[in-house]
GROMACS .gro file of C-alpha atoms in nm:
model
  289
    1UNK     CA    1  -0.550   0.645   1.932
    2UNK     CA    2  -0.699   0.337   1.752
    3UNK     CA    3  -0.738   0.401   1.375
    4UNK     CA    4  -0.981   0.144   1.193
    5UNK     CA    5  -0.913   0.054   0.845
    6UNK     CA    6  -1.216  -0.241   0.892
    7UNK     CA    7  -1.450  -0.356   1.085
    8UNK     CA    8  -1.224  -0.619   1.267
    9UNK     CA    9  -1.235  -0.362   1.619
   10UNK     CA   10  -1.632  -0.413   1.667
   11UNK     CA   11  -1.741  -0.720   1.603
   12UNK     CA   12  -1.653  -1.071   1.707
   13UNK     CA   13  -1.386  -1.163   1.385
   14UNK     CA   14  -1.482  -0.980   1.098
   15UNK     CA   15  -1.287  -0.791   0.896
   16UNK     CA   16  -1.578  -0.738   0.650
   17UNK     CA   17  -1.923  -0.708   0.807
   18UNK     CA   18  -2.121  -0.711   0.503
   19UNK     CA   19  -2.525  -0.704   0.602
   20UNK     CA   20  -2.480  -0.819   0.925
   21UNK     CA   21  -2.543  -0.593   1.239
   22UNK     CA   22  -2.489  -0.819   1.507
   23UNK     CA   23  -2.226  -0.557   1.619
   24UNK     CA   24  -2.480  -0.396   1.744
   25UNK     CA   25  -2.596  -0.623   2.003
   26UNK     CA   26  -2.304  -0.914   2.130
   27UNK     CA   27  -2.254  -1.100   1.796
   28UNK     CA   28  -2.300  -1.450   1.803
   29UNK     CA   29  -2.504  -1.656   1.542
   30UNK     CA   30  -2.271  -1.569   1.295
   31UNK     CA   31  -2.369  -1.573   0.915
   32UNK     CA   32  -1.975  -1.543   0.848
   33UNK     CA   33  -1.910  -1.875   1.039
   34UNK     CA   34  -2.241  -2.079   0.959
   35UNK     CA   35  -2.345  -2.073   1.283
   36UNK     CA   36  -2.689  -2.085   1.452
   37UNK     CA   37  -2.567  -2.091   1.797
   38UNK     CA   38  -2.561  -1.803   2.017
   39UNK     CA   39  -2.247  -1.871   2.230
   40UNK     CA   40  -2.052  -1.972   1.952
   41UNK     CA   41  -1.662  -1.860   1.873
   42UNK     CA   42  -1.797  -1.493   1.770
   43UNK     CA   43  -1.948  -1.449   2.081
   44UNK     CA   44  -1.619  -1.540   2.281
   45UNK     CA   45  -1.435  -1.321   2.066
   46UNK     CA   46  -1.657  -1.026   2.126
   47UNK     CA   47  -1.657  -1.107   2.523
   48UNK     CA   48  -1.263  -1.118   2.531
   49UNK     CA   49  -1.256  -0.760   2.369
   50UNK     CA   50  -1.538  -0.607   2.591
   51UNK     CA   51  -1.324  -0.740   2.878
   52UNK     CA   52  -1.039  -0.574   2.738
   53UNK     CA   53  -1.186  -0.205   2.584
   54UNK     CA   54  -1.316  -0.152   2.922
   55UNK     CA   55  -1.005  -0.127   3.067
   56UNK     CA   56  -0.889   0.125   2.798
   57UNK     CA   57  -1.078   0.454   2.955
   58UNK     CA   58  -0.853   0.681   2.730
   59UNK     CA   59  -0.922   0.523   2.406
   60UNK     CA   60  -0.985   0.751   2.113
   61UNK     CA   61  -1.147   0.542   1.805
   62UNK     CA   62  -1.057   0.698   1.458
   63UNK     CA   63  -1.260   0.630   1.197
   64UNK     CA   64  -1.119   0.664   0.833
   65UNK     CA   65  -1.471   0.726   0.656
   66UNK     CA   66  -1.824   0.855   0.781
   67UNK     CA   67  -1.954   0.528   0.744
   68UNK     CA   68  -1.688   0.310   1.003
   69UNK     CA   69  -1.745   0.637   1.192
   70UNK     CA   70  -2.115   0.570   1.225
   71UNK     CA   71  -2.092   0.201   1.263
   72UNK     CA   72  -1.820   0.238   1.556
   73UNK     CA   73  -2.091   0.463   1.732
   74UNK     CA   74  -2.363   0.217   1.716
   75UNK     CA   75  -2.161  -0.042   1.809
   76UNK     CA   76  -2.177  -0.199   2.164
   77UNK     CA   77  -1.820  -0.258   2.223
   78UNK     CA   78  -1.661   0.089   2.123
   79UNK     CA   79  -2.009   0.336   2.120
   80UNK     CA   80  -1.873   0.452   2.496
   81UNK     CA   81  -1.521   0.566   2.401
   82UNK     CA   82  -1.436   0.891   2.185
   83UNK     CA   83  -1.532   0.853   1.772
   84UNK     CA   84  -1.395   1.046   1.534
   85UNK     CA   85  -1.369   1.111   1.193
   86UNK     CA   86  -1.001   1.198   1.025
   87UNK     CA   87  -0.963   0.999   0.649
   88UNK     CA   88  -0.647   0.837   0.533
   89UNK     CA   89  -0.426   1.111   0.389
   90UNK     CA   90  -0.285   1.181   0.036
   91UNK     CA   91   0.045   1.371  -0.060
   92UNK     CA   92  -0.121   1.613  -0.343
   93UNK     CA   93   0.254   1.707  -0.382
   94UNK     CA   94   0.365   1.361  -0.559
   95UNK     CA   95  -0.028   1.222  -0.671
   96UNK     CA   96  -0.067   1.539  -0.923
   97UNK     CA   97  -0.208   1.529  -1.326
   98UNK     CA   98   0.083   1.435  -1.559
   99UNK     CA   99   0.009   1.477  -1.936
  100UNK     CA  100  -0.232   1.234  -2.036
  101UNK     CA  101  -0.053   1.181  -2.395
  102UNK     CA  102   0.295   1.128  -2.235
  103UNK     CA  103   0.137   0.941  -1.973
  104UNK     CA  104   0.011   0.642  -2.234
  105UNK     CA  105   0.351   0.689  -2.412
  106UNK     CA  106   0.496   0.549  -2.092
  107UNK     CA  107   0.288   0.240  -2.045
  108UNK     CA  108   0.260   0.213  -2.414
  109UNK     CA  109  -0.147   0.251  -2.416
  110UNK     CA  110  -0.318   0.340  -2.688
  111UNK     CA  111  -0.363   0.716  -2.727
  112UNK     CA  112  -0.642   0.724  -2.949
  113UNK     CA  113  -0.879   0.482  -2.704
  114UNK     CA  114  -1.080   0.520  -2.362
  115UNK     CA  115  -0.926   0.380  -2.128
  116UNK     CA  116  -1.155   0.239  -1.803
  117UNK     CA  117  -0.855   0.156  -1.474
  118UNK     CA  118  -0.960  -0.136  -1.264
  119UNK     CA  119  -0.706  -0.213  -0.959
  120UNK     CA  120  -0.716  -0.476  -0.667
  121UNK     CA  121  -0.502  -0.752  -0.489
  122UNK     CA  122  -0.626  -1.085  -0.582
  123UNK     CA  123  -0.976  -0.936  -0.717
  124UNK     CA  124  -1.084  -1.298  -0.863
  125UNK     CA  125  -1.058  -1.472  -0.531
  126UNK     CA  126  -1.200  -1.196  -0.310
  127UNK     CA  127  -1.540  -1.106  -0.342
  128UNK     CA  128  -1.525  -0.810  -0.217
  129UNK     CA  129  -1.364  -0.625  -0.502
  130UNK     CA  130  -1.634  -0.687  -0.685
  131UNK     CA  131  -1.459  -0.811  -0.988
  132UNK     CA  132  -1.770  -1.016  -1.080
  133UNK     CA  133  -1.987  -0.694  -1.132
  134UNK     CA  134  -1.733  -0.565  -1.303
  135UNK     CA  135  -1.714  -0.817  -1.581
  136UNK     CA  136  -2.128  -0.755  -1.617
  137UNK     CA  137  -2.122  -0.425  -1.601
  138UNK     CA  138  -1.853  -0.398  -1.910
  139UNK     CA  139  -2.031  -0.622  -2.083
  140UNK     CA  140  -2.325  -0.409  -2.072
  141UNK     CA  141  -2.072  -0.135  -2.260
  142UNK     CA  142  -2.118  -0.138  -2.633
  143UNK     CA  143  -1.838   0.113  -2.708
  144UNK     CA  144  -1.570  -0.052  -2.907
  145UNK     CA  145  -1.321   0.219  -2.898
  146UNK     CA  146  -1.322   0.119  -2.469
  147UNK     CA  147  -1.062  -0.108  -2.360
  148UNK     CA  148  -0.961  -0.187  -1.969
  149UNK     CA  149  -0.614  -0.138  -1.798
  150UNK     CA  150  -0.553  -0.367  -1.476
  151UNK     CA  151  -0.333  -0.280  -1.229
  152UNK     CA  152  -0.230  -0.503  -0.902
  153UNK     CA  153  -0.246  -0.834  -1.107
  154UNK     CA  154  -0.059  -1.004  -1.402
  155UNK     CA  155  -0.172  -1.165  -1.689
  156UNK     CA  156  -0.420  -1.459  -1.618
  157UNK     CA  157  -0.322  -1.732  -1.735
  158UNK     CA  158  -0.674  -1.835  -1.876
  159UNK     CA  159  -0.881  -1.541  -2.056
  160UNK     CA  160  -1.076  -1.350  -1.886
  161UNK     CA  161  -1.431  -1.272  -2.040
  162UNK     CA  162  -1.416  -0.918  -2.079
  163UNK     CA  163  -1.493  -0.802  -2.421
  164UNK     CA  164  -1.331  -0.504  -2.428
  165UNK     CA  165  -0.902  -0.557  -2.516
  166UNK     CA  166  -0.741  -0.589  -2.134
  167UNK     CA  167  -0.402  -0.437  -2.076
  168UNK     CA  168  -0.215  -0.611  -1.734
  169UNK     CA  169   0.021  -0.415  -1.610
  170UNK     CA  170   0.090  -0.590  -1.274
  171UNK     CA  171   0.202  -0.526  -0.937
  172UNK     CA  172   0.304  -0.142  -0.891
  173UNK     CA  173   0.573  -0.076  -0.646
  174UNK     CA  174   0.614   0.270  -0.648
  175UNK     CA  175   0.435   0.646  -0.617
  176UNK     CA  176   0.571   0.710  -0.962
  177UNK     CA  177   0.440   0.441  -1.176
  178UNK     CA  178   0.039   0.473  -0.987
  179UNK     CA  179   0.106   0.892  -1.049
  180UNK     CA  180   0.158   0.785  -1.402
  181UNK     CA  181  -0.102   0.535  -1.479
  182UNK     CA  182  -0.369   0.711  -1.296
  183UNK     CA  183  -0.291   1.023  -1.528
  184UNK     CA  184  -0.300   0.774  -1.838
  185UNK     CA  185  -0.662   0.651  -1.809
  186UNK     CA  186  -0.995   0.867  -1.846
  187UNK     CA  187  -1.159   0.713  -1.570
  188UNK     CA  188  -1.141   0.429  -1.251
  189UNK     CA  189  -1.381   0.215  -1.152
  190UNK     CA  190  -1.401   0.101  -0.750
  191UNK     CA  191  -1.730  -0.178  -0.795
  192UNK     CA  192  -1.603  -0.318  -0.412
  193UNK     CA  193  -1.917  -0.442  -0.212
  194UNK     CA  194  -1.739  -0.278   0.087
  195UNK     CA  195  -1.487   0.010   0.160
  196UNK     CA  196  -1.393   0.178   0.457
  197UNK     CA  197  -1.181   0.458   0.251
  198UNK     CA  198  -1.074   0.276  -0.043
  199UNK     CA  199  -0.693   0.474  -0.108
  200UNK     CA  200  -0.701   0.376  -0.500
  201UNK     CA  201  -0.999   0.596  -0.563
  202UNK     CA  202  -0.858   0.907  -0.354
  203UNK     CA  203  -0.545   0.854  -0.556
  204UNK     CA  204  -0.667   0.889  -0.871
  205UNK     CA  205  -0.921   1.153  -0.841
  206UNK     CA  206  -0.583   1.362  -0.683
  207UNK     CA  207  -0.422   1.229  -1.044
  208UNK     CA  208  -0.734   1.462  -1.212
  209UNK     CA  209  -0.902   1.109  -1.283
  210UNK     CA  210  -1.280   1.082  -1.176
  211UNK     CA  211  -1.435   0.728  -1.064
  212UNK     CA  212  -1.777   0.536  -1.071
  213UNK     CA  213  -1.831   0.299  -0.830
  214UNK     CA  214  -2.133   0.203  -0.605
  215UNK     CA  215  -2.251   0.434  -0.332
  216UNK     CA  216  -2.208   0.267  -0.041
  217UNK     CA  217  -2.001   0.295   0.292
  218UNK     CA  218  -1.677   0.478   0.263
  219UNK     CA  219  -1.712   0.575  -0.094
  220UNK     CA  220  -1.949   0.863  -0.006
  221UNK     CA  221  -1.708   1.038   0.113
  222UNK     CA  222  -1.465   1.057  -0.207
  223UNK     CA  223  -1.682   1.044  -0.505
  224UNK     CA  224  -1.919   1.312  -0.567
  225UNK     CA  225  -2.203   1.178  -0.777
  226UNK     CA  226  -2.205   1.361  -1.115
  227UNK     CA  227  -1.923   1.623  -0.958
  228UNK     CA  228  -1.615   1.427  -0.960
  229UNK     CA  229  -1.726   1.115  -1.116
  230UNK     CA  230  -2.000   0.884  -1.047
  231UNK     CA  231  -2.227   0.672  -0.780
  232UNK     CA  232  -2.430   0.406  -0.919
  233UNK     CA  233  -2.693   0.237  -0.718
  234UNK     CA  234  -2.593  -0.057  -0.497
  235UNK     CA  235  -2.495  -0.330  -0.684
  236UNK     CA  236  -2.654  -0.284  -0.995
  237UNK     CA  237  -2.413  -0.397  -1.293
  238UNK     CA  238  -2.646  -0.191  -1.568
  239UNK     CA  239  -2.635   0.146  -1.326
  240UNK     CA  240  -2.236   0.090  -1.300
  241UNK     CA  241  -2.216   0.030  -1.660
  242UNK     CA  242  -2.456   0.340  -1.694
  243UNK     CA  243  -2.173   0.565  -1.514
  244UNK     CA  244  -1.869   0.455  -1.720
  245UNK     CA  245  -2.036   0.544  -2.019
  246UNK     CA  246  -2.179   0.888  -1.867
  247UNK     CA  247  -1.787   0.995  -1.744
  248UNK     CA  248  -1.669   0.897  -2.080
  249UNK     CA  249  -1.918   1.089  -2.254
  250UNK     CA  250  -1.986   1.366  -2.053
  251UNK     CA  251  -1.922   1.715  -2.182
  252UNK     CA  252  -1.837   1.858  -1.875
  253UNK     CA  253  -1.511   1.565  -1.876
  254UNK     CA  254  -1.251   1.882  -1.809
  255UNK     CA  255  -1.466   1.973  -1.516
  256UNK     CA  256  -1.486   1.646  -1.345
  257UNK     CA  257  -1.155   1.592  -1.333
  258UNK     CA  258  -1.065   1.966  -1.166
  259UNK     CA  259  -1.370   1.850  -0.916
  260UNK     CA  260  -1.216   1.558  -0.836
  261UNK     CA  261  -0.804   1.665  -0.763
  262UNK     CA  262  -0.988   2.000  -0.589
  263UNK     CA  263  -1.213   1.747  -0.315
  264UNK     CA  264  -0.876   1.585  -0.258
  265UNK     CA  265  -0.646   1.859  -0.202
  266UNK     CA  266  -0.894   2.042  -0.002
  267UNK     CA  267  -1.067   1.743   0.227
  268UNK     CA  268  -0.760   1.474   0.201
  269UNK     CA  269  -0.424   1.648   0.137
  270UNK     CA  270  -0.135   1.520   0.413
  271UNK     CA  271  -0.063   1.870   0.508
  272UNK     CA  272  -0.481   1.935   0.671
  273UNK     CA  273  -0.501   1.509   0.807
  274UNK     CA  274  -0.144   1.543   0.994
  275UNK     CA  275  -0.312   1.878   1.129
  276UNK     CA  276  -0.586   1.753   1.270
  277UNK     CA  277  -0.388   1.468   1.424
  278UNK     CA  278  -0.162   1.682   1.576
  279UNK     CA  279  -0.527   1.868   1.740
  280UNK     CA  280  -0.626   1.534   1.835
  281UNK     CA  281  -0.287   1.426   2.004
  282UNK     CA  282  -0.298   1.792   2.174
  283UNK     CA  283  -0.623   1.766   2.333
  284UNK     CA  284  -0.548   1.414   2.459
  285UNK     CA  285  -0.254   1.469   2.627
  286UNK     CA  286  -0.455   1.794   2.779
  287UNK     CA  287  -0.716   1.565   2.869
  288UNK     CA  288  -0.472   1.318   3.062
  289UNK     CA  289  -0.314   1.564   3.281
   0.00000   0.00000   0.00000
């Protein structure tokens, strides 16, 4: 059982496809690497793993989000083994609402402010994260009583231009503090160009916290637009900046934020994922007899 968490298994080196569907054929001519030239070192990474998947007739591909799902099918190096579908899980037990008021106390955030949650690993170096339409989109925001809490990073050591007053919080090492801090803010924002299950998101929306971020790949399958939070249109800053403010001000807030913990407890809880492992493990061992 081969779980994918990115693209790395079907294609010839990268971890993050982006446009590119080369996948679908034998790679080569890759965008990622520059190249024009067919046999080039994508293509002899693709060959080496064709050589080796075809030797793996028991194989079961997992994939954690509709999207890898789909793309593992149409691919030519994995579309002939099993696919399935089973997404990362979440422990509903420990990521549960905590008072929002006592929450702030903790962190010592404001109580009387909005409070937008942005987290990634180095999100100014990697594109992905989409840290870039994040400044845009917030600067779109004319709500002064808004400010931004960032998680995963610490203080830069040159301002960043966001307008709205930035709390950085840093790395977070443990369940407790993320249970916390996702039950502090009113909303998170995911604006990544790509995500195979992105496990911030599911997180908070088990915290009771709804996100907006861009509907695309493996975000479908956690946020619900206008249900538990909000899809803006791929990668439009103004739409993205158009959901913050429509979760902040929406006057169905208290029902957003049941949505979202109820979609996670009911599709994504640890309890139903290790289940359906334990069906899949079954049936192969069945199978191999």
């Amino acid at each position: 059982v081969w779980t994918l968490h990115d693209n790395w298994a079907f294609t010839g080196g990268c971890h993050i496809m982006w446009e590119c569907e080369k996948f679908k054929m034998k790679c080569g001519g890759c965008p990622r690497l520059g190249s024009d030239r067919d046999k080039d070192l994508s293509r002899r990474v693709f060959n080496r793993k064709e050589k080796t998947y075809k030797k793996l007739s028991s194989l079961v591909v997992v994939g954690l989000s509709k999207w890898i799902t789909n793309c593992v099918k149409e691919s030519t190096l994995l579309k002939n083994h099993e696919v399935i579908n089973i997404p990362n899980p979440i422990d509903t037990n420990i990521f549960k609402p905590l008072d929002k008021k006592h929450a702030r106390l903790l962190w010592n955030l404001p109580t009387n402010k909005k409070l937008v949650l942005f987290g990634a690993m180095s999100a100014t170096s990697d594109i992905n994260k989409g840290f870039k339409e994040l400044i845009k989109s917030l600067d779109l925001l004319n709500d002064d009583n808004i400010e931004l809490v960032i998680f995963g990073s610490s203080k830069p050591k040159e301002k960043q231009p966001f307008k709205q007053k930035t709390h950085y919080l840093g790395h977070l090492h443990d369940d407790a503090s993320l249970v916390s801090l996702y039950s502090a803010v009113d909303l998170m924002v995911v604006p990544s160009l790509q995500e195979t299950l992105p496990q911030t998101a599911s997180e908070a929306m088990a915290c009771g916290t709804p996100v907006v971020a861009f509907a695309h790949t493996g975000l479908f399958d956690i946020v619900e637009h206008k249900k538990t939070g909000f899809l803006a249109k791929p990668f439009k800053e103004d739409d993205l900046a158009e959901g913050i403010e429509w979760v902040l001000n929406s006057s169905n807030y208290d029902d957003l934020c049941f949505n979202a913990r109820d979609k996670i407890v009911k599709e994504f809880d640890s309890v139903f994922i290790s289940n359906r492992y334990i069906d899949l493990y079954k049936q192969m061992l069945l199978n191999n007899k």
